[in-house]
Coordinates of C-alpha atoms and ligand atoms in Angstrom, one line a residue:
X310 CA 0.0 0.0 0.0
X311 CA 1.9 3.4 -0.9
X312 CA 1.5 6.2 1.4
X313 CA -1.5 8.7 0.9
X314 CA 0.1 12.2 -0.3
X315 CA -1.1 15.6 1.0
X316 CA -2.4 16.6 -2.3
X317 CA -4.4 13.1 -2.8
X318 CA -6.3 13.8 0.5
X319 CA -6.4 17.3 -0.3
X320 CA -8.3 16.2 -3.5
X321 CA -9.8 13.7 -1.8
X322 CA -11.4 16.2 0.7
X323 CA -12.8 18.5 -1.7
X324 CA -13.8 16.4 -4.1
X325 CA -15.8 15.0 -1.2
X326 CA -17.8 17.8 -0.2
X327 CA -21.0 16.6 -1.8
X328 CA -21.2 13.5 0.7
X329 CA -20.0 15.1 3.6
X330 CA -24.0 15.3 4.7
X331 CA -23.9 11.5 4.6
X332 CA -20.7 11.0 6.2
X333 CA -20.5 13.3 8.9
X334 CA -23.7 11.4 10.7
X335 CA -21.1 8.5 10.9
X336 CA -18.6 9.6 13.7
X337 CA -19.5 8.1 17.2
X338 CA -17.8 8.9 20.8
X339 CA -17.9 6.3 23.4
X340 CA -20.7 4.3 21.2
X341 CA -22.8 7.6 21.1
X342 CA -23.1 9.7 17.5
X343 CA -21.6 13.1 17.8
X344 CA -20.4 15.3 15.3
X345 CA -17.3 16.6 14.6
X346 CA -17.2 20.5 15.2
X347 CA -16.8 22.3 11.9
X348 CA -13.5 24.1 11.7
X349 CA -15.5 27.3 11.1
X350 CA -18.1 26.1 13.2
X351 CA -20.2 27.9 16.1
X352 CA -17.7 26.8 18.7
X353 CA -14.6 27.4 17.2
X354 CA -16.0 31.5 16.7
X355 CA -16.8 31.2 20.9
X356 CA -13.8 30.2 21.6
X357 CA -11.8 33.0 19.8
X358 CA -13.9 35.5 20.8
X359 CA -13.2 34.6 24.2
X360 CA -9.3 35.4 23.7
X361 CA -10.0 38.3 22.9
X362 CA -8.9 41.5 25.3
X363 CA -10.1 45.0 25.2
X364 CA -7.4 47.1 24.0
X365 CA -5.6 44.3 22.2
X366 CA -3.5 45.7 19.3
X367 CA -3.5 44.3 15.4
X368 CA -0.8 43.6 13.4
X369 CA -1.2 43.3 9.8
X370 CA 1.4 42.2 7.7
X371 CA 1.7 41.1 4.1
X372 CA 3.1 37.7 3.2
X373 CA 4.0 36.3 0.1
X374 CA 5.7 33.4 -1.1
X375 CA 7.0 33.2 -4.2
X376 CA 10.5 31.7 -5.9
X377 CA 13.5 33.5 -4.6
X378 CA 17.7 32.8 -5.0
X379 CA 18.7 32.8 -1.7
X380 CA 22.5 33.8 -0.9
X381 CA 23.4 31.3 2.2
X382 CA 27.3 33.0 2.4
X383 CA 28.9 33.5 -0.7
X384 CA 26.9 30.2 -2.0
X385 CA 23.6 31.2 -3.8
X386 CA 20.8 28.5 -3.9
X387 CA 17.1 29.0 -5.8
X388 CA 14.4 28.2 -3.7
X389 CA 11.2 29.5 -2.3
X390 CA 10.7 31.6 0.4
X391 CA 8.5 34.0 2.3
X392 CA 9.4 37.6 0.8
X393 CA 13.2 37.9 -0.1
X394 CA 14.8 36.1 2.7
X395 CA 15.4 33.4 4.6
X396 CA 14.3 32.5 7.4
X397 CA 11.2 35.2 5.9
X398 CA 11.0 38.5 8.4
X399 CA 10.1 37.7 12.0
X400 CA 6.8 38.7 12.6
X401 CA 6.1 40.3 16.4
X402 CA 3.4 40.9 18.5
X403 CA 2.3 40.9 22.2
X404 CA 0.2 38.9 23.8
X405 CA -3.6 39.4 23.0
X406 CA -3.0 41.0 19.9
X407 CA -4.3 40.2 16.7
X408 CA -2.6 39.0 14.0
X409 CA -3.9 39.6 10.6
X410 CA -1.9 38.5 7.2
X411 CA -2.6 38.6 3.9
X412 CA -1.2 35.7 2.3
X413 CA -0.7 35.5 -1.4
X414 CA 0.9 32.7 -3.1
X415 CA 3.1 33.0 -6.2
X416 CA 4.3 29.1 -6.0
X417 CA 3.5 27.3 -8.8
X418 CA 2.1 24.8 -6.4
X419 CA -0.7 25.4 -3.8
X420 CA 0.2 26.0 0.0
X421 CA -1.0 27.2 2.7
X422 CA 0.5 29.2 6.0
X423 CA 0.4 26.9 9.3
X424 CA 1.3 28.9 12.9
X425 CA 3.0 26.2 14.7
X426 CA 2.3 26.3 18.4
X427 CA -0.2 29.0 18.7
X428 CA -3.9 28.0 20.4
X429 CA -5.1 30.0 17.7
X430 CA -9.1 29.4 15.9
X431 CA -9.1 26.1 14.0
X432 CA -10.1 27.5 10.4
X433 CA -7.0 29.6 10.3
X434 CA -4.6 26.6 11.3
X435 CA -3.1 25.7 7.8
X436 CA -4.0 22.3 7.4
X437 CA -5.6 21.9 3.9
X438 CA -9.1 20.1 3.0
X439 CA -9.3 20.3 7.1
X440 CA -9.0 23.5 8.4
X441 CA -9.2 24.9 4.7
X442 CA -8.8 24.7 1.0
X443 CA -5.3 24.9 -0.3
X444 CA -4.0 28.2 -1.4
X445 CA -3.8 27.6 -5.4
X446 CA -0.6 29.8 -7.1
X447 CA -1.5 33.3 -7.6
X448 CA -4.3 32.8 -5.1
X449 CA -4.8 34.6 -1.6
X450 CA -5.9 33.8 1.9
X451 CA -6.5 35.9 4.8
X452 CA -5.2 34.5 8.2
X453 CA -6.5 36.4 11.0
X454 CA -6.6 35.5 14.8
X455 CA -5.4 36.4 18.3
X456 CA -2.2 35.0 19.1
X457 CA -3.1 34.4 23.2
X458 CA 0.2 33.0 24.5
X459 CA 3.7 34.7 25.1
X460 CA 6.4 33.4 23.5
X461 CA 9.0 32.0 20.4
X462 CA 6.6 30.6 17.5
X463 CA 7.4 29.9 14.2
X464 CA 5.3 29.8 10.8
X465 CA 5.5 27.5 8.0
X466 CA 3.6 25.6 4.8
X467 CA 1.5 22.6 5.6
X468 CA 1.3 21.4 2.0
X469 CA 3.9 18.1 0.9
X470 CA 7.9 18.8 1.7
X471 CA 7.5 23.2 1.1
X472 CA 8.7 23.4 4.6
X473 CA 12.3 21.9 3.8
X474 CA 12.2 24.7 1.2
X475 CA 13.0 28.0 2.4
X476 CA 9.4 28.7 3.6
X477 CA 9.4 29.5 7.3
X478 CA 9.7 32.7 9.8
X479 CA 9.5 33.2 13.4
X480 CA 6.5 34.6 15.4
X481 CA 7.4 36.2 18.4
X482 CA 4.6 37.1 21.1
X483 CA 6.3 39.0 23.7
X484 CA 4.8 39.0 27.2
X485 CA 3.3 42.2 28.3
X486 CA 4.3 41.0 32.1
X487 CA 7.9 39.8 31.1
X488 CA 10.1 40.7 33.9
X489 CA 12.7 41.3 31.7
X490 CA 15.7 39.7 32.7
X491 CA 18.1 40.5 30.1
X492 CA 19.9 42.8 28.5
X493 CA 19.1 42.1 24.3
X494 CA 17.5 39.4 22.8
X495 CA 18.2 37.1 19.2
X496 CA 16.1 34.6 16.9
X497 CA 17.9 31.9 16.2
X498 CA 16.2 30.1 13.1
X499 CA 18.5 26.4 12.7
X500 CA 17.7 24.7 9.5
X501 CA 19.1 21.7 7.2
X502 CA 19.1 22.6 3.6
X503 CA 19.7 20.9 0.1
X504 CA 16.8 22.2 -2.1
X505 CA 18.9 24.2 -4.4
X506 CA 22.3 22.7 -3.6
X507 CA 21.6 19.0 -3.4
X508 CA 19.0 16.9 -4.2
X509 CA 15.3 18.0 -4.6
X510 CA 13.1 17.7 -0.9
X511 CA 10.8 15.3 -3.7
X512 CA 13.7 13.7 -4.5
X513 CA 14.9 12.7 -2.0
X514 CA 11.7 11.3 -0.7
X515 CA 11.6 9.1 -3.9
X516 CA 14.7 7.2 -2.2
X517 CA 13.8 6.9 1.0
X518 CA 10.4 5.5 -0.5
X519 CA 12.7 3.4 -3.0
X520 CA 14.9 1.8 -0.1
X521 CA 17.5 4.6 -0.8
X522 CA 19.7 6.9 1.4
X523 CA 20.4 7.1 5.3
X524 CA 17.4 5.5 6.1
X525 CA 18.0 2.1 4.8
X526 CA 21.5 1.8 6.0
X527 CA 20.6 2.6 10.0
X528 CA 17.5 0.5 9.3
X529 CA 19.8 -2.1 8.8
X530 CA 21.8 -1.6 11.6
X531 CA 24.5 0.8 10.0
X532 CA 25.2 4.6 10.3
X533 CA 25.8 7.1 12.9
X534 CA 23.6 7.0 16.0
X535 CA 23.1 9.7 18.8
X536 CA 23.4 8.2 22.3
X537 CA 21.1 10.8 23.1
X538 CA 18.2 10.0 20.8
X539 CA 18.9 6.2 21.0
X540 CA 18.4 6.8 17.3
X541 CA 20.0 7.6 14.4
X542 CA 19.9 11.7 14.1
X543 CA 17.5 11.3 10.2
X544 CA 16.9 10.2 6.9
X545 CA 17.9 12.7 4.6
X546 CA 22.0 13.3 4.0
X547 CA 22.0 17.4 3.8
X548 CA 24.9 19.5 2.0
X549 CA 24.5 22.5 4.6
X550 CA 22.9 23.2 7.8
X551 CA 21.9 27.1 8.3
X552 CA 21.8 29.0 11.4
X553 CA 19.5 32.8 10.3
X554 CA 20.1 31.5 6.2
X555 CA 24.0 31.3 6.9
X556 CA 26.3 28.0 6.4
X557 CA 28.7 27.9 9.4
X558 CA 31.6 29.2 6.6
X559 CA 30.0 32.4 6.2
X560 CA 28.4 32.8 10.2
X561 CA 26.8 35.4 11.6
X562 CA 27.9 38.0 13.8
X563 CA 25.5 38.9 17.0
X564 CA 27.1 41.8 18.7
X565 CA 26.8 41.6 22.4
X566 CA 29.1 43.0 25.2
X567 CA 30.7 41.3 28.2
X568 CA 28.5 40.9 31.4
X569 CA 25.1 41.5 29.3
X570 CA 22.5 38.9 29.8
X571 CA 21.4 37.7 26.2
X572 CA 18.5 36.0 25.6
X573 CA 18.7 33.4 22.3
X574 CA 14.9 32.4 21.3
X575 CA 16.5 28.9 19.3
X576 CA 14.3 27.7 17.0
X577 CA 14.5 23.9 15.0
X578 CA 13.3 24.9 11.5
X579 CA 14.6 22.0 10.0
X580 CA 12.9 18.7 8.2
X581 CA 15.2 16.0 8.7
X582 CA 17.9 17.5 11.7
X583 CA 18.2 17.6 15.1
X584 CA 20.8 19.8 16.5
X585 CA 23.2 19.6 19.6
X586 CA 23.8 23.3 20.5
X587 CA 26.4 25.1 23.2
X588 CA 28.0 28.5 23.0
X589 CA 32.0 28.0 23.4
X590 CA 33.1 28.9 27.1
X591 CA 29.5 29.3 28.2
X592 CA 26.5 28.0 30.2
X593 CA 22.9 27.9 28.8
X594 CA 20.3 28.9 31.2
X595 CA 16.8 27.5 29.6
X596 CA 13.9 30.0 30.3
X597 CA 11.1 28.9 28.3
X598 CA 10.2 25.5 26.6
X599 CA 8.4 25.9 23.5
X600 CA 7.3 29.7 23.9
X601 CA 6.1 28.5 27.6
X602 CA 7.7 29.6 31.0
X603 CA 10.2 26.6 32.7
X604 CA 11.5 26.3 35.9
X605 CA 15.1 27.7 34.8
X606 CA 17.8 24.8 34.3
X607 CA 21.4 25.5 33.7
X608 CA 23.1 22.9 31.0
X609 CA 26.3 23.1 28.5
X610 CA 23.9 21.7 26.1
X611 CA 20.5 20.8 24.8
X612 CA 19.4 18.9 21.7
X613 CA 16.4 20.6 19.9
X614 CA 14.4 18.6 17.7
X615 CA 12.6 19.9 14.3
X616 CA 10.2 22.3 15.1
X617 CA 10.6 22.5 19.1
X618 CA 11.9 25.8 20.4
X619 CA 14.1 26.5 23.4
X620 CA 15.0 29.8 25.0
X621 CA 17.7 30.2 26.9
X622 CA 20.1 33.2 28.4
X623 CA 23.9 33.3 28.3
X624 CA 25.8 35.9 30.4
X625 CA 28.7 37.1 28.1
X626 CA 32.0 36.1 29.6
X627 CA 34.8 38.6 28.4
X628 CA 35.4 40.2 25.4
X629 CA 35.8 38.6 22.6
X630 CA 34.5 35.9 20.2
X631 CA 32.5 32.9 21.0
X632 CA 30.9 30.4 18.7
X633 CA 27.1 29.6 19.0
X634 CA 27.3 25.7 17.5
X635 CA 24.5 23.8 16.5
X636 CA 25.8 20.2 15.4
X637 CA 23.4 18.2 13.2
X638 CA 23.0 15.7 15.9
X639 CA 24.4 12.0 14.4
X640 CA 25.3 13.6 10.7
X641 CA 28.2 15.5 9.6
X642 CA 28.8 19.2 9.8
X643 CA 27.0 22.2 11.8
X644 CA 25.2 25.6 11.8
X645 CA 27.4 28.5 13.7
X646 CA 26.6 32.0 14.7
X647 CA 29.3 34.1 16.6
X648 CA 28.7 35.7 19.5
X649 CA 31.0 39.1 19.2
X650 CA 31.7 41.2 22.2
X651 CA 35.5 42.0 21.7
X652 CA 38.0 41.7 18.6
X653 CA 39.3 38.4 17.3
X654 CA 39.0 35.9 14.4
X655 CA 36.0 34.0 13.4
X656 CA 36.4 30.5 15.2
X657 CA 36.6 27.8 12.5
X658 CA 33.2 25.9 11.9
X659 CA 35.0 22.4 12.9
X660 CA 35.6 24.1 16.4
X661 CA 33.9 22.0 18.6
X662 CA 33.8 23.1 22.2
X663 CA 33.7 20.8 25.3
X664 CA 30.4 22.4 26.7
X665 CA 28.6 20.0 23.4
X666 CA 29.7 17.1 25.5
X667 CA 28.8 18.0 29.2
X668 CA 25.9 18.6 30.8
X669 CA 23.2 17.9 28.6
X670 CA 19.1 19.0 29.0
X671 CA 17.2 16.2 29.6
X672 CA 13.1 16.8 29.3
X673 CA 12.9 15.6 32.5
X674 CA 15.3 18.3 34.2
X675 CA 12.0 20.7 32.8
X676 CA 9.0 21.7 34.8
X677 CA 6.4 24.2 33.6
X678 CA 7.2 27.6 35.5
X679 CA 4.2 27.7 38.4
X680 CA 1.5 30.0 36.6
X681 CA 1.4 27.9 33.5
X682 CA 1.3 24.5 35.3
X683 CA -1.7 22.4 35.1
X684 CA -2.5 21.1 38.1
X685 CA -2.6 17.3 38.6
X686 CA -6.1 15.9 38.1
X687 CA -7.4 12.8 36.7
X688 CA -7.7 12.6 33.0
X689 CA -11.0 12.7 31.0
X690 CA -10.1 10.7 28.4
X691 CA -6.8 8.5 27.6
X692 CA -5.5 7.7 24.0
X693 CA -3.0 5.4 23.4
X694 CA -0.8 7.1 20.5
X695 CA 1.4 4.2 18.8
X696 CA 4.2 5.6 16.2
X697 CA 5.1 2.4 14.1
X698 CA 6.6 1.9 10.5
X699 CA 9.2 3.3 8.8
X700 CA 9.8 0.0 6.7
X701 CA 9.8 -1.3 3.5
X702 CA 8.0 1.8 1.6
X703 CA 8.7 4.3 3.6
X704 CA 5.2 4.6 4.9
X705 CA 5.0 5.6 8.7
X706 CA 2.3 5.1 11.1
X707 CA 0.2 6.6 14.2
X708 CA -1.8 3.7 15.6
X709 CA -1.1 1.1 13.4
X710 CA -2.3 3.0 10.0
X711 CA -1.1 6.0 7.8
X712 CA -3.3 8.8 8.0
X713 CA -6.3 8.6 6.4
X714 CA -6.5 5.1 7.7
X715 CA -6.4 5.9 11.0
X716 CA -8.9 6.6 13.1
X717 CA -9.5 10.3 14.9
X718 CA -8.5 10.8 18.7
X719 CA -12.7 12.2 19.5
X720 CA -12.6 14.6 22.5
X721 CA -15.0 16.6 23.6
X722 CA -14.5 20.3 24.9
X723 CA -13.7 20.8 28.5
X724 CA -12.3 17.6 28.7
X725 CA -8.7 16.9 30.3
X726 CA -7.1 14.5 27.6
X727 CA -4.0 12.5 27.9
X728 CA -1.8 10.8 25.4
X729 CA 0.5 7.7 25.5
X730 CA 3.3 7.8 23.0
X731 CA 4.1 5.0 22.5
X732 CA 7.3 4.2 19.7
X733 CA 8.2 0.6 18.4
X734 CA 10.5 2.1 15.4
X735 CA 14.0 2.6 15.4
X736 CA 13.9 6.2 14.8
X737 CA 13.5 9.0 17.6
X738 CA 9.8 11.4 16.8
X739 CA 9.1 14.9 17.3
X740 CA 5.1 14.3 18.1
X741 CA 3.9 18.1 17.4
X742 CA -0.6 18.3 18.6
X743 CA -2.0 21.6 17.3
X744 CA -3.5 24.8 18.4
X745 CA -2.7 23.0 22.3
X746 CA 0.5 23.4 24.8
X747 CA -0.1 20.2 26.4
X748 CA 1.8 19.6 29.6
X749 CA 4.7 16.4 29.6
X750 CA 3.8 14.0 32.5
X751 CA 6.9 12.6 34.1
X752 CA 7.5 9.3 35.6
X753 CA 5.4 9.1 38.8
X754 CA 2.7 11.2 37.4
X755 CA 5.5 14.5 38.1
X756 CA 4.8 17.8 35.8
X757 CA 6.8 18.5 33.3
X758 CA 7.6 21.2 30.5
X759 CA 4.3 22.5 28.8
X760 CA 5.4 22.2 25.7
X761 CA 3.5 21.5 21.9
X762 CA 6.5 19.0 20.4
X763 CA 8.4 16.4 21.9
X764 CA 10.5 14.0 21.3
X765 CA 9.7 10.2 21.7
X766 CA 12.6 7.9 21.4
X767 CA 12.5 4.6 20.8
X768 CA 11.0 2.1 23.2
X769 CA 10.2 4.8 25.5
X770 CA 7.1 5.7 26.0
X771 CA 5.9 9.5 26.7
X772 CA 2.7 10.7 27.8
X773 CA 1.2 14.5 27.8
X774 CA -1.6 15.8 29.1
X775 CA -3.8 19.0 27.8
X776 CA -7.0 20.2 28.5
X777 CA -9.7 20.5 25.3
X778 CA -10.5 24.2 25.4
X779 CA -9.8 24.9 21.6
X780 CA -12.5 23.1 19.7
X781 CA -12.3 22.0 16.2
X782 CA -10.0 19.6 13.9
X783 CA -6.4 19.2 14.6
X784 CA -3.3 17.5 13.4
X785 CA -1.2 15.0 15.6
X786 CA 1.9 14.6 14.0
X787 CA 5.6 13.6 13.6
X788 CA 7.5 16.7 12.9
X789 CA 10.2 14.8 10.6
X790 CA 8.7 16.1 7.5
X791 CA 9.5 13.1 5.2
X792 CA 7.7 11.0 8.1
X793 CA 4.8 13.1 7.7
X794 CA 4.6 12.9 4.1
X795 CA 5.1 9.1 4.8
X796 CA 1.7 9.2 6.5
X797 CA 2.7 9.7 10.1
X798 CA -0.2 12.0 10.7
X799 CA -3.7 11.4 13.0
X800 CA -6.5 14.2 13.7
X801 CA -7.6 15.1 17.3
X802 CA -11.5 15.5 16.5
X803 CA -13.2 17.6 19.0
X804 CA -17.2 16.5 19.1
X805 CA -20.4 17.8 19.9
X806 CA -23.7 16.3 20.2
X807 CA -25.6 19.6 18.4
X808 CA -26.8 19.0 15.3
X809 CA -25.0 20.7 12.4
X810 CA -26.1 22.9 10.5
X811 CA -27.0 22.4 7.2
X812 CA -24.4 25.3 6.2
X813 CA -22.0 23.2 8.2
X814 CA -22.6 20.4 6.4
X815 CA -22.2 21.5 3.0
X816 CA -19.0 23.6 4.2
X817 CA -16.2 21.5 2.3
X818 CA -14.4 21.9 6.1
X819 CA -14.8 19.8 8.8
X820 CA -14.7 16.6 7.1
X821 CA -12.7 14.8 8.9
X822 CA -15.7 12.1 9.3
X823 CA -15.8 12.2 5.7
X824 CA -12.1 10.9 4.6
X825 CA -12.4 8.8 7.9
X826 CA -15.9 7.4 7.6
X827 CA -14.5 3.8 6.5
X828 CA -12.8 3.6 10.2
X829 CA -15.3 4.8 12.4
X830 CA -16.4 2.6 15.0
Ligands
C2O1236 CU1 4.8 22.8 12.6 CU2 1.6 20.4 11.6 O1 3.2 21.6 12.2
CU1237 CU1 8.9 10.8 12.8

């Protein structure tokens, strides 16, 4: 069986639209029929206007995506990005604000814009046929919501392999009630890049599908392995890893002076790569685990996994010149920034500091700072999440099936959900949920980070805990890109026992009953 493609279930879902009546009568919770709440539907409109604050700013900004030649250091590369640059222009706002961008696509494919990590309204999520239609080339889309949460978000495509392109930017939402404790802050965008330079993203999904590349060899028992992941570090080989749209030849230079506090908002933007970071002769101090407020822990080093985000503060030693490394965790080569604060040459990117090897974040080490903590209570509702495959084929699975196959996590609004990761692959898993921060629960039922992607690692299990208070249809997924595109995808359905609509259910959204009806119980 090959692997359903994006653009097949995009089809799929519009195409559909005529027997969504039919189908949408079909989904069941606990042996009751419910239906699934419209991604545009009554409650997902409640829910937003609740976020909303008096006095709350708007942003508007203009986005476009469209071919560009990118120059990564004295190497050009043609790609696509948002605007002309990449990472595309950081886009800021504070808490409670509104965000409204007007998207316009000059791909020749469609796309669409998805706001990783934000509990934002479902229809403006990016998932296409789900949470809308695809953005077709020289078409436009208006995203508009209120971004609720402080903290370091990111933005990118949710259509086939466009994200390992050169389509994604940051989102900052700075905290009103920050209490400021630093002196200047940084975006850190890390990223693993051959469209351009190497092979084709498309490309090199055809070998991994074919039996080709990385992935075969460490399925075989060969290649480089992280002790860390318990895992080999991905599938894809990469000719460059970027750090801000710089190879580590040609680095960056972030100016800071001796004795400031300097706040790096890191942020995985790659496809395929993990990273080991440290900062040469330095300490990291992590503040904030995927936008969200920790318990501070000081390491030499933390791994950060595609599309997780860690900040963290660095007091500047002395003057002079110290190198911000990101390794590609279990490949070859790195991304490198320098932090300047005195005169001196640029450290050679093979430098490799001790601080990669000592102390190293574990997940565990992280609690969720005391106002963002959920409090311990008993779960609503438990799912068991089992990531499988990765075999012949290349198809990857959540519960047993690619999506499509799979059947949707139904939850109901107000509920408090948990999910068991379970992983009985080889590989390690960055298991993103959508529009939710759900808190990790540690061994012995102990809080953990709040966090909306983390890293499962082979044979050992993880389970999170959130609470249901953004209705509509949302993507579980692994945030390896090629596994994703291999079918590692399953949809958290929120439910409602109210009837829909008969606008609702000719609304070519909300049909995840519809591509699902064959599964439901
Ligand atoms: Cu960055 Cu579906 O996510
Ligand atoms: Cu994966």
């Amino acid at each position: 069986m090959s692997a359903p493609s994006y653009s097949r279930r995009g089809f799929l879902a519009l195409a559909g639209a005529g027997t969504a009546a039919v189908a949408l009568a079909g989904c069941s919770i606990g042996g009751k029929k419910a239906s699934p709440v419209p991604a545009d539907g009554a409650e997902v409109m409640a829910a937003e206007a609740a976020r909303k604050r008096a006095g709350a700013g708007v942003k508007d900004v203009a986005i476009t995506a469209a071919p560009f030649t990118v120059d990564l250091g004295g190497l050009t590369s043609p790609t696509w990005a948002y605007g002309s640059a990449v990472p595309g222009g950081e886009i800021r706002v504070k808490a409670g604000d509104l965000v409204r961008a007007r998207f316009t696509n000059r791909l020749p494919q469609a796309t669409t814009i998805h706001w990783h990590g934000i509990a934002l309204r479902n229809d403006m999520d990016g998932v296409p046929g789900m949470t809308q239609q695809v953005v077709p080339p020289e078409g436009t889309f208006e995203y508009e919501f209120t971004a609720p949460d402080p903290g370091t978000f990111w933005f990118h495509p949710h259509v086939g392999l466009h994200l390992d392109r050169g389509l994604y930017a940051p989102l900052i939402v700075e905290d009103p009630a920050e209490p400021g404790r630093y002196d200047r802050e940084y975006t850190v965008v890390l990223d693993d890049w051959t469209d351009g330079v190497g092979q084709s993203p498309e490309a090199a999904m055809e070998d991994l599908r074919a039996g080709r590349g990385p992935h075969a060899a460490h399925q075989a028992g060969g290649g480089p392995r992280s002790d860390v992941l318990n895992s080999a570090g991905g599938d894809v080989s990469y000719p460059l890893f970027l750090l801000n749209g710089r190879h580590s030849s040609a680095p960056v230079e972030l100016a800071v002076r001796k004795g400031e506090r300097i706040r790096l908002r890191l942020i995985n933007a790659g496809a395929d790569t993990p990273f080991r970071v440290a900062v040469g002769g330095h300490q990291m101090t992590v503040t904030h685990a995927d936008g969200f407020p920790v318990v501070p822990v000081t390491v030499d080093a933390l791994i950060i996994a595609m599309a997780e985000r860690y900040d963290v503060t660095v007091t500047v030693a002395g003057d002079g010149v110290f190198p911000l490394i990101a390794v590609a965790e279990a490949k070859a080569d790195e991304a490198m920034a320098v932090l300047r604060s005195g005169s001196g040459a640029v450290p050679d990117p093979g430098v490799r500091p001790a601080e990669l090897n000592g102390r190293m974040l574990e997940l565990s080490d992280l609690v969720a700072a005391e106002p963002v903590r959920l409090a311990a209570a008993k779960p609503d509702r438990t799912y068991k999440v089992a990531l499988g495959g990765g075999d012949a084929g290349y198809v990857w699975t959540l519960n047993g099936k690619p999506h499509g196959q799979n059947k949707p996590l139904e939850v109901r609004q107000g509920e408090r959900v948990r999910l068991d990761f379970t992983n009985s692959t080889t590989m390690f898993h960055p298991m993103h949920l959508h529009g939710h921060t759900f808190q990790i629960i540690n061994p012995g039922g102990v809080a953990g980070a709040r966090k909306d992607t983390t890293i499962v690692r082979p044979n050992e299990p993880v389970s999170v805990e959130f609470i249901a208070d953004n209705p509509g249809q949302w993507m579980i997924h692994c945030h390896n890109n090629y596994h994703q595109e291999g079918g590692m995808m399953l949809t958290l359905s929120y439910v409602t026992d109210r009837p829909l609509t008969s606008a609702e259910r000719a609304s070519p959204l909300g049909l995840v009953c519809d591509w699902l009806a064959p599964n439901i119980g």
